[in-house]
């Protein structure tokens, strides 16, 4: 599996900068670089000032086992677009291959320097913009729940050995492993898997933003509020791909807490089938969300809000399990009803009250976030793999209680082991690797 060619790429962001780094990795990284340098050798892990052809004065560093686990050379040049490209071109003309996205990290995985979940954490670390995202990525990079997974695998292997013992002596009609004992072991492993899976909701919310549905009647000012929140210069705004047709999603962070705001079609009674679909989606968004931001038009009767809460509750939105913030919008209008109990008063138009709303949002979520464990699940691939492992384990339990022959039960056990193994990459496929590393930038 070890690659035998040498790859090269510009590892700093595309564009002009103070410096740029061209990186080479592979068996020929050192001799290939030296053919262009004004020095005859590079000391290991020492910076050497030299010339690269007649292109630039640079600093070169050679790592016998670099980030990729292979011989690696990093060439720091002046950050001119011309210089970066000319150096890269010279190396490619000389036999290096242009690296594909994430190929350096892929090589780090193939050489055993990183396991698969650590390689994924590198991408998360690069993408992190808030302290919480950073903390989660670093903890996953340092191992995260790898220890828990290792223990789970060991428990499954022990279970397999116990079953195999039964298999080996099955001809002699002796039952070695007490099946109720095996059953207890299965339950214990399943519980641990599910405890880990339960951390995903919060982990994912921290990584991608806490899902916040903006709900309210048409014209209450939902879109205006979303825009006002996003336009606030305290917020870092980033677009999210894959928004549905009539719900708009945007993330923004205030004081390190990221919210994923989902603007929905207005709640009201309608016979129009298209609008009806929009409302169904709004309710679905509310079901999924951790936070409901209910926007009420303060010039309308208060009873609207009460009716709408009831509609949500009737449609399966468990309001007791969610944070809900009631916002009375349009308080700039003279006919607005003021001082509604429990409502935060804002004018999306004039920007009043937004500061108070944001502070409430951050204060409540900050408390939840600071109470979280750093080894929480943030990766949907891992979440799915644990789910599949648990399904296999449930089959094991069915087999054990139904006195199914041990060799058949062992098949399900191996299935569970397989799914756990996909998380850290003990078992993997080209397709999975392609998906993971394709998301990286070139040069990483
Ligand atoms: P949505 O249907 O709930 O998304 O409502 P919109 O955000 O599209 O707003 C509906 C109408 O209310 C628009 O004409 C807005 O300009 C107006 N509007 C929204 N917020 C305010 C506000 O705070 N004050 C005033 N006076 N008008 C507002």
Short mmCIF file of C-alpha atoms and ligand atoms in Angstrom, two decimals:
data_model
loop_
_atom_site.label_atom_id
_atom_site.label_comp_id
_atom_site.label_asym_id
_atom_site.label_seq_id
_atom_site.Cartn_x
_atom_site.Cartn_y
_atom_site.Cartn_z
CA UNK A 1 0.00 0.00 0.00
CA UNK A 2 2.97 2.35 0.54
CA UNK A 3 3.17 4.84 -2.35
CA UNK A 4 6.48 4.92 -4.18
CA UNK A 5 6.25 8.25 -5.97
CA UNK A 6 7.06 11.71 -4.70
CA UNK A 7 4.35 14.34 -4.50
CA UNK A 8 4.60 18.12 -4.37
CA UNK A 9 2.19 20.97 -3.65
CA UNK A 10 1.97 24.51 -2.36
CA UNK A 11 0.82 23.98 1.22
CA UNK A 12 -0.03 27.56 2.12
CA UNK A 13 -3.31 29.18 0.98
CA UNK A 14 -3.46 30.25 -2.62
CA UNK A 15 -2.50 33.88 -3.01
CA UNK A 16 0.17 36.37 -2.12
CA UNK A 17 1.62 36.23 1.39
CA UNK A 18 4.70 37.02 3.45
CA UNK A 19 5.98 33.53 2.82
CA UNK A 20 4.68 30.42 1.07
CA UNK A 21 5.62 26.78 1.64
CA UNK A 22 6.14 24.25 -1.12
CA UNK A 23 6.10 20.73 0.28
CA UNK A 24 7.46 17.48 -1.13
CA UNK A 25 6.88 14.02 0.23
CA UNK A 26 8.04 10.62 -0.91
CA UNK A 27 11.21 8.58 -1.39
CA UNK A 28 12.85 11.12 -3.73
CA UNK A 29 11.91 14.24 -1.78
CA UNK A 30 15.49 14.96 -0.72
CA UNK A 31 17.47 14.19 -3.94
CA UNK A 32 14.80 15.90 -6.04
CA UNK A 33 14.98 19.08 -3.96
CA UNK A 34 18.77 19.09 -3.83
CA UNK A 35 18.97 19.19 -7.62
CA UNK A 36 17.47 22.70 -7.38
CA UNK A 37 19.21 23.97 -4.26
CA UNK A 38 22.51 25.82 -3.96
CA UNK A 39 23.67 23.43 -1.19
CA UNK A 40 24.87 19.83 -1.54
CA UNK A 41 22.93 18.45 1.42
CA UNK A 42 20.33 19.27 4.09
CA UNK A 43 20.83 18.42 7.72
CA UNK A 44 17.86 16.59 9.22
CA UNK A 45 15.29 18.88 10.84
CA UNK A 46 17.53 21.96 10.53
CA UNK A 47 16.66 25.09 8.60
CA UNK A 48 19.09 25.77 5.74
CA UNK A 49 19.17 29.09 3.96
CA UNK A 50 19.92 28.60 0.26
CA UNK A 51 18.86 29.44 -3.31
CA UNK A 52 16.28 27.55 -5.32
CA UNK A 53 17.56 27.64 -8.95
CA UNK A 54 17.65 31.29 -9.86
CA UNK A 55 14.09 31.74 -8.65
CA UNK A 56 14.35 32.76 -4.99
CA UNK A 57 16.31 32.71 -1.73
CA UNK A 58 14.56 30.21 0.48
CA UNK A 59 14.74 28.20 3.71
CA UNK A 60 14.70 24.43 3.29
CA UNK A 61 14.01 21.83 5.97
CA UNK A 62 14.35 18.07 5.54
CA UNK A 63 12.41 15.63 7.73
CA UNK A 64 13.43 11.97 7.30
CA UNK A 65 9.96 11.06 8.57
CA UNK A 66 7.76 14.11 8.21
CA UNK A 67 4.03 14.71 8.64
CA UNK A 68 3.38 11.97 6.06
CA UNK A 69 5.66 9.48 7.78
CA UNK A 70 7.85 9.65 4.64
CA UNK A 71 10.91 11.73 3.74
CA UNK A 72 9.55 15.25 3.48
CA UNK A 73 11.10 18.56 2.41
CA UNK A 74 9.52 21.93 3.11
CA UNK A 75 10.71 24.88 1.09
CA UNK A 76 9.73 28.30 2.45
CA UNK A 77 9.96 30.97 -0.21
CA UNK A 78 8.77 34.54 -0.58
CA UNK A 79 5.02 34.49 -0.95
CA UNK A 80 4.83 35.72 -4.53
CA UNK A 81 2.44 33.82 -6.77
CA UNK A 82 5.13 33.66 -9.47
CA UNK A 83 7.79 32.28 -7.11
CA UNK A 84 5.48 29.59 -5.67
CA UNK A 85 4.33 28.42 -9.08
CA UNK A 86 7.81 28.51 -10.66
CA UNK A 87 9.30 26.38 -7.87
CA UNK A 88 6.45 23.90 -8.02
CA UNK A 89 6.73 23.71 -11.80
CA UNK A 90 10.50 23.08 -11.60
CA UNK A 91 9.90 20.18 -9.18
CA UNK A 92 7.15 18.70 -11.34
CA UNK A 93 9.29 19.01 -14.48
CA UNK A 94 11.90 17.05 -12.59
CA UNK A 95 9.61 14.10 -11.77
CA UNK A 96 7.50 15.07 -8.77
CA UNK A 97 3.76 14.50 -9.13
CA UNK A 98 1.25 17.22 -8.22
CA UNK A 99 -0.43 16.15 -4.97
CA UNK A 100 -4.15 15.49 -4.91
CA UNK A 101 -6.40 17.07 -2.24
CA UNK A 102 -5.50 15.69 1.18
CA UNK A 103 -2.83 13.42 -0.21
CA UNK A 104 -0.23 14.37 2.40
CA UNK A 105 -2.66 13.47 5.18
CA UNK A 106 -3.69 10.32 3.30
CA UNK A 107 -0.06 9.27 3.27
CA UNK A 108 0.18 10.03 6.99
CA UNK A 109 -2.71 7.58 7.46
CA UNK A 110 -1.23 4.93 5.11
CA UNK A 111 2.11 5.09 6.90
CA UNK A 112 0.39 4.59 10.26
CA UNK A 113 1.29 8.02 11.65
CA UNK A 114 -2.38 8.91 12.08
CA UNK A 115 -5.42 6.71 12.33
CA UNK A 116 -8.43 7.55 10.19
CA UNK A 117 -10.34 9.49 12.84
CA UNK A 118 -7.21 11.54 13.56
CA UNK A 119 -6.83 12.29 9.84
CA UNK A 120 -10.43 13.52 9.83
CA UNK A 121 -9.64 15.66 12.87
CA UNK A 122 -6.93 17.42 10.84
CA UNK A 123 -9.65 18.61 8.42
CA UNK A 124 -11.82 19.71 11.37
CA UNK A 125 -8.89 21.56 12.92
CA UNK A 126 -8.25 23.45 9.68
CA UNK A 127 -11.95 24.31 9.43
CA UNK A 128 -12.36 25.37 13.06
CA UNK A 129 -13.33 28.99 13.66
CA UNK A 130 -14.56 28.89 17.27
CA UNK A 131 -12.84 27.78 20.49
CA UNK A 132 -15.35 24.90 20.86
CA UNK A 133 -14.68 23.55 17.35
CA UNK A 134 -10.96 23.89 17.95
CA UNK A 135 -11.16 22.07 21.28
CA UNK A 136 -13.11 19.17 19.79
CA UNK A 137 -10.77 18.83 16.78
CA UNK A 138 -7.64 18.89 18.95
CA UNK A 139 -9.06 16.31 21.31
CA UNK A 140 -9.93 14.00 18.39
CA UNK A 141 -6.47 14.56 16.90
CA UNK A 142 -4.90 13.54 20.20
CA UNK A 143 -6.88 10.33 20.31
CA UNK A 144 -10.33 11.44 21.51
CA UNK A 145 -12.48 8.40 22.06
CA UNK A 146 -9.87 6.11 20.44
CA UNK A 147 -9.24 4.66 23.90
CA UNK A 148 -12.96 3.90 24.37
CA UNK A 149 -13.06 2.29 20.91
CA UNK A 150 -9.98 0.22 21.71
CA UNK A 151 -11.61 -1.03 24.90
CA UNK A 152 -14.84 -1.82 23.04
CA UNK A 153 -12.93 -3.78 20.40
CA UNK A 154 -11.10 -5.69 23.10
CA UNK A 155 -14.39 -6.54 24.82
CA UNK A 156 -15.79 -7.77 21.50
CA UNK A 157 -12.68 -9.84 20.84
CA UNK A 158 -12.95 -11.41 24.31
CA UNK A 159 -16.56 -12.23 23.58
CA UNK A 160 -15.57 -13.81 20.26
CA UNK A 161 -12.97 -15.97 21.98
CA UNK A 162 -15.52 -17.17 24.51
CA UNK A 163 -17.88 -18.11 21.71
CA UNK A 164 -15.13 -19.81 19.74
CA UNK A 165 -14.30 -21.92 22.75
CA UNK A 166 -17.86 -23.19 22.56
CA UNK A 167 -17.38 -23.81 18.84
CA UNK A 168 -14.16 -25.79 19.29
CA UNK A 169 -15.79 -28.21 21.66
CA UNK A 170 -19.24 -28.25 20.16
CA UNK A 171 -18.87 -31.90 19.06
CA UNK A 172 -18.45 -32.93 22.67
CA UNK A 173 -21.75 -31.43 23.67
CA UNK A 174 -20.23 -29.26 26.36
CA UNK A 175 -21.44 -25.71 26.71
CA UNK A 176 -18.41 -23.71 27.82
CA UNK A 177 -19.62 -20.18 27.88
CA UNK A 178 -22.69 -19.54 29.93
CA UNK A 179 -24.91 -17.75 27.49
CA UNK A 180 -26.51 -15.52 30.08
CA UNK A 181 -23.03 -14.31 30.99
CA UNK A 182 -22.32 -13.61 27.29
CA UNK A 183 -25.61 -11.78 27.10
CA UNK A 184 -24.57 -9.49 29.97
CA UNK A 185 -21.34 -8.71 28.13
CA UNK A 186 -23.27 -7.84 24.97
CA UNK A 187 -25.59 -5.54 26.93
CA UNK A 188 -22.63 -3.81 28.53
CA UNK A 189 -20.89 -3.19 25.20
CA UNK A 190 -24.12 -2.01 23.62
CA UNK A 191 -24.67 0.45 26.48
CA UNK A 192 -21.18 1.90 26.05
CA UNK A 193 -21.72 2.26 22.31
CA UNK A 194 -25.00 4.05 22.87
CA UNK A 195 -23.54 6.35 25.50
CA UNK A 196 -20.94 7.40 22.97
CA UNK A 197 -23.60 7.81 20.27
CA UNK A 198 -25.63 10.02 22.60
CA UNK A 199 -22.82 12.58 22.67
CA UNK A 200 -23.23 13.13 18.93
CA UNK A 201 -26.17 15.52 19.16
CA UNK A 202 -24.19 18.06 21.18
CA UNK A 203 -20.88 17.27 19.45
CA UNK A 204 -22.40 17.85 16.05
CA UNK A 205 -24.13 21.00 17.26
CA UNK A 206 -20.81 22.37 18.49
CA UNK A 207 -19.09 21.50 15.25
CA UNK A 208 -21.72 22.60 12.77
CA UNK A 209 -23.64 25.09 14.88
CA UNK A 210 -26.55 24.61 17.29
CA UNK A 211 -29.64 24.06 15.14
CA UNK A 212 -31.93 27.03 15.74
CA UNK A 213 -35.28 27.15 13.95
CA UNK A 214 -36.79 30.59 13.38
CA UNK A 215 -40.52 30.04 13.58
CA UNK A 216 -43.46 32.41 13.32
CA UNK A 217 -46.31 33.64 11.17
CA UNK A 218 -45.77 35.00 7.67
CA UNK A 219 -44.61 38.63 7.83
CA UNK A 220 -43.74 38.43 11.52
CA UNK A 221 -40.23 39.42 10.46
CA UNK A 222 -38.38 36.08 10.53
CA UNK A 223 -36.19 36.81 7.52
CA UNK A 224 -35.58 40.34 8.74
CA UNK A 225 -34.47 39.01 12.12
CA UNK A 226 -32.18 36.46 10.48
CA UNK A 227 -30.62 39.17 8.34
CA UNK A 228 -30.29 41.53 11.29
CA UNK A 229 -28.56 38.84 13.35
CA UNK A 230 -26.24 37.95 10.48
CA UNK A 231 -25.43 41.54 9.68
CA UNK A 232 -24.41 42.29 13.24
CA UNK A 233 -20.70 42.88 13.20
CA UNK A 234 -20.15 40.84 16.37
CA UNK A 235 -21.14 37.77 14.38
CA UNK A 236 -18.97 35.65 12.11
CA UNK A 237 -21.19 34.51 9.26
CA UNK A 238 -20.56 31.54 7.02
CA UNK A 239 -22.85 30.08 4.37
CA UNK A 240 -23.91 26.44 4.46
CA UNK A 241 -24.26 24.38 1.32
CA UNK A 242 -27.24 22.13 0.62
CA UNK A 243 -30.06 24.30 1.88
CA UNK A 244 -33.52 23.06 1.08
CA UNK A 245 -35.79 24.97 -1.25
CA UNK A 246 -37.78 26.83 1.31
CA UNK A 247 -35.69 26.75 4.42
CA UNK A 248 -32.58 28.93 4.48
CA UNK A 249 -29.65 27.99 6.67
CA UNK A 250 -26.86 30.24 7.83
CA UNK A 251 -24.34 29.82 10.60
CA UNK A 252 -23.01 32.57 12.74
CA UNK A 253 -20.94 32.65 15.90
CA UNK A 254 -21.21 35.02 18.82
CA UNK A 255 -18.52 34.91 21.46
CA UNK A 256 -17.36 31.50 20.31
CA UNK A 257 -20.78 29.84 20.19
CA UNK A 258 -21.96 28.83 16.72
CA UNK A 259 -25.66 28.83 15.84
CA UNK A 260 -27.08 27.31 12.70
CA UNK A 261 -30.11 29.45 11.97
CA UNK A 262 -32.85 27.87 9.92
CA UNK A 263 -35.35 30.32 8.49
CA UNK A 264 -38.65 28.60 7.79
CA UNK A 265 -41.83 29.26 5.91
CA UNK A 266 -44.43 30.99 8.07
CA UNK A 267 -46.84 29.02 10.25
CA UNK A 268 -50.47 29.58 9.31
CA UNK A 269 -53.51 27.73 8.08
CA UNK A 270 -53.56 27.37 4.31
CA UNK A 271 -55.14 25.31 1.54
CA UNK A 272 -52.32 26.02 -0.88
CA UNK A 273 -50.46 22.69 -1.23
CA UNK A 274 -47.07 24.35 -1.86
CA UNK A 275 -47.38 26.53 1.21
CA UNK A 276 -48.56 23.52 3.13
CA UNK A 277 -45.34 21.73 2.23
CA UNK A 278 -43.36 24.72 3.49
CA UNK A 279 -45.19 24.58 6.81
CA UNK A 280 -44.54 20.87 7.12
CA UNK A 281 -40.87 21.59 6.59
CA UNK A 282 -40.99 24.36 9.20
CA UNK A 283 -42.39 21.89 11.70
CA UNK A 284 -39.76 19.32 10.70
CA UNK A 285 -37.07 21.97 11.27
CA UNK A 286 -38.56 22.71 14.69
CA UNK A 287 -38.53 19.00 15.56
CA UNK A 288 -34.83 18.78 14.66
CA UNK A 289 -33.78 22.04 16.29
CA UNK A 290 -32.32 22.43 19.77
CA UNK A 291 -33.54 26.00 19.91
CA UNK A 292 -36.79 27.54 18.76
CA UNK A 293 -36.61 31.23 18.08
CA UNK A 294 -40.25 32.21 17.89
CA UNK A 295 -40.86 35.54 16.17
CA UNK A 296 -44.09 37.33 16.99
CA UNK A 297 -45.30 40.45 15.23
CA UNK A 298 -45.88 42.74 18.21
CA UNK A 299 -48.65 44.59 16.37
CA UNK A 300 -50.67 41.34 16.26
CA UNK A 301 -52.69 39.83 19.11
CA UNK A 302 -50.68 37.95 21.66
CA UNK A 303 -53.01 34.97 21.26
CA UNK A 304 -51.33 34.19 17.90
CA UNK A 305 -48.20 33.13 19.74
CA UNK A 306 -50.13 30.89 22.11
CA UNK A 307 -51.96 29.24 19.20
CA UNK A 308 -48.69 28.65 17.38
CA UNK A 309 -47.01 27.05 20.39
CA UNK A 310 -49.99 24.72 20.57
CA UNK A 311 -49.68 23.93 16.82
CA UNK A 312 -46.02 23.03 17.29
CA UNK A 313 -46.77 20.89 20.33
CA UNK A 314 -49.64 19.15 18.48
CA UNK A 315 -47.28 18.35 15.61
CA UNK A 316 -44.74 16.54 17.73
CA UNK A 317 -42.42 19.40 18.69
CA UNK A 318 -41.64 18.73 22.34
CA UNK A 319 -41.24 22.30 23.55
CA UNK A 320 -40.31 21.22 27.07
CA UNK A 321 -37.15 19.60 25.75
CA UNK A 322 -35.97 22.61 23.78
CA UNK A 323 -34.69 26.04 24.52
CA UNK A 324 -37.23 28.50 23.28
CA UNK A 325 -36.85 32.20 22.98
CA UNK A 326 -39.86 34.32 22.32
CA UNK A 327 -39.15 37.45 20.37
CA UNK A 328 -41.61 40.32 19.95
CA UNK A 329 -40.58 42.03 16.72
CA UNK A 330 -41.48 45.43 15.24
CA UNK A 331 -41.49 47.28 18.54
CA UNK A 332 -40.51 50.40 16.62
CA UNK A 333 -44.13 50.64 15.44
CA UNK A 334 -46.41 52.78 17.64
CA UNK A 335 -49.19 50.18 17.60
CA UNK A 336 -46.88 47.45 18.95
CA UNK A 337 -47.96 45.79 22.17
CA UNK A 338 -45.16 46.26 24.67
CA UNK A 339 -43.99 44.33 27.71
CA UNK A 340 -45.45 40.97 26.80
CA UNK A 341 -44.35 38.63 29.59
CA UNK A 342 -41.51 36.30 28.56
CA UNK A 343 -40.78 38.09 25.29
CA UNK A 344 -37.52 39.74 24.28
CA UNK A 345 -38.46 42.93 22.47
CA UNK A 346 -36.64 43.70 19.23
CA UNK A 347 -36.91 45.73 16.11
CA UNK A 348 -35.20 43.89 13.29
CA UNK A 349 -35.62 47.02 11.25
CA UNK A 350 -33.84 49.35 13.63
CA UNK A 351 -31.61 46.82 15.35
CA UNK A 352 -32.92 47.48 18.86
CA UNK A 353 -32.95 44.58 21.31
CA UNK A 354 -30.65 42.40 19.20
CA UNK A 355 -27.80 42.72 21.68
CA UNK A 356 -30.04 41.44 24.50
CA UNK A 357 -31.27 38.57 22.33
CA UNK A 358 -27.74 37.53 21.40
CA UNK A 359 -26.59 37.73 24.99
CA UNK A 360 -29.45 35.48 26.09
CA UNK A 361 -28.61 33.00 23.32
CA UNK A 362 -24.95 32.85 24.26
CA UNK A 363 -25.48 32.76 28.03
CA UNK A 364 -27.82 29.78 27.90
CA UNK A 365 -25.78 27.77 25.41
CA UNK A 366 -22.44 28.62 26.99
CA UNK A 367 -23.59 26.91 30.16
CA UNK A 368 -24.45 23.76 28.22
CA UNK A 369 -21.26 23.84 26.20
CA UNK A 370 -18.92 24.26 29.15
CA UNK A 371 -20.45 21.17 30.73
CA UNK A 372 -19.60 18.91 27.78
CA UNK A 373 -17.00 16.22 27.64
CA UNK A 374 -14.23 16.82 25.14
CA UNK A 375 -14.25 13.26 23.87
CA UNK A 376 -17.60 13.62 22.21
CA UNK A 377 -18.66 12.33 18.86
CA UNK A 378 -18.68 15.01 16.18
CA UNK A 379 -18.30 12.97 13.02
CA UNK A 380 -21.40 11.63 11.27
CA UNK A 381 -19.40 8.76 9.73
CA UNK A 382 -18.40 7.58 13.20
CA UNK A 383 -21.97 7.99 14.44
CA UNK A 384 -23.25 5.79 11.59
CA UNK A 385 -20.54 3.18 12.14
CA UNK A 386 -21.42 2.92 15.84
CA UNK A 387 -25.08 2.57 14.88
CA UNK A 388 -24.27 -0.32 12.54
CA UNK A 389 -22.09 -1.95 15.19
CA UNK A 390 -24.99 -1.72 17.60
CA UNK A 391 -27.43 -3.27 15.12
CA UNK A 392 -25.02 -6.17 14.68
CA UNK A 393 -24.75 -6.52 18.44
CA UNK A 394 -28.51 -6.66 18.76
CA UNK A 395 -28.43 -9.56 16.30
CA UNK A 396 -25.83 -11.21 18.54
CA UNK A 397 -28.21 -10.80 21.49
CA UNK A 398 -31.06 -12.35 19.50
CA UNK A 399 -28.79 -15.24 18.53
CA UNK A 400 -27.64 -15.84 22.08
CA UNK A 401 -31.11 -15.82 23.56
CA UNK A 402 -32.49 -18.00 20.77
CA UNK A 403 -29.85 -20.68 21.19
CA UNK A 404 -28.63 -20.11 17.64
CA UNK A 405 -25.40 -22.05 16.92
CA UNK A 406 -22.25 -20.24 17.99
CA UNK A 407 -20.76 -20.04 14.49
CA UNK A 408 -23.75 -18.02 13.27
CA UNK A 409 -23.63 -15.70 16.28
CA UNK A 410 -19.92 -15.22 15.59
CA UNK A 411 -20.74 -13.84 12.13
CA UNK A 412 -22.71 -10.97 13.70
CA UNK A 413 -19.98 -10.39 16.24
CA UNK A 414 -17.42 -10.04 13.48
CA UNK A 415 -19.78 -7.63 11.76
CA UNK A 416 -19.85 -5.45 14.89
CA UNK A 417 -16.04 -5.58 15.06
CA UNK A 418 -15.83 -4.61 11.41
CA UNK A 419 -17.97 -1.50 11.89
CA UNK A 420 -15.97 -0.37 14.92
CA UNK A 421 -12.81 -0.92 12.89
CA UNK A 422 -13.98 1.42 10.13
CA UNK A 423 -13.89 4.40 12.53
CA UNK A 424 -10.17 4.39 13.13
CA UNK A 425 -9.48 2.77 9.76
CA UNK A 426 -8.31 -0.74 10.76
CA UNK A 427 -10.59 -1.76 7.92
CA UNK A 428 -11.40 0.60 5.13
CA UNK A 429 -12.14 0.89 1.43
CA UNK A 430 -10.80 3.03 -1.37
CA UNK A 431 -14.21 4.70 -1.64
CA UNK A 432 -14.27 5.73 2.01
CA UNK A 433 -10.72 7.08 1.81
CA UNK A 434 -11.60 8.97 -1.37
CA UNK A 435 -14.58 10.59 0.37
CA UNK A 436 -12.61 11.60 3.41
CA UNK A 437 -9.47 12.94 1.77
CA UNK A 438 -11.28 14.52 -1.17
CA UNK A 439 -12.67 17.10 1.28
CA UNK A 440 -9.20 18.37 2.14
CA UNK A 441 -7.46 21.16 0.32
CA UNK A 442 -4.49 20.50 -1.95
CA UNK A 443 -1.25 20.70 -0.03
CA UNK A 444 -2.71 19.29 3.20
P1 LIG B 1 -41.21 36.87 7.37
O1 LIG B 1 -42.28 36.54 6.41
O2 LIG B 1 -41.58 36.49 8.76
O3 LIG B 1 -39.87 36.38 6.99
O4 LIG B 1 -41.15 38.47 7.43
P2 LIG B 1 -40.17 39.48 6.72
O5 LIG B 1 -38.87 39.50 7.40
O6 LIG B 1 -40.19 39.25 5.25
O7 LIG B 1 -40.88 40.86 7.07
C1 LIG B 1 -42.22 41.13 6.69
C2 LIG B 1 -42.44 42.61 6.64
O8 LIG B 1 -42.27 43.20 7.93
C3 LIG B 1 -41.46 43.35 5.75
O9 LIG B 1 -42.14 44.36 5.05
C4 LIG B 1 -40.45 43.93 6.71
O10 LIG B 1 -39.85 45.09 6.21
C5 LIG B 1 -41.31 44.24 7.90
N1 LIG B 1 -40.55 44.19 9.14
C6 LIG B 1 -39.76 43.16 9.60
N2 LIG B 1 -39.23 43.48 10.79
C7 LIG B 1 -39.66 44.72 11.10
C8 LIG B 1 -39.44 45.61 12.23
O11 LIG B 1 -38.73 45.31 13.19
N3 LIG B 1 -40.10 46.79 12.18
C9 LIG B 1 -40.88 47.18 11.16
N4 LIG B 1 -41.48 48.35 11.22
N5 LIG B 1 -41.11 46.38 10.09
C10 LIG B 1 -40.51 45.18 10.07
#
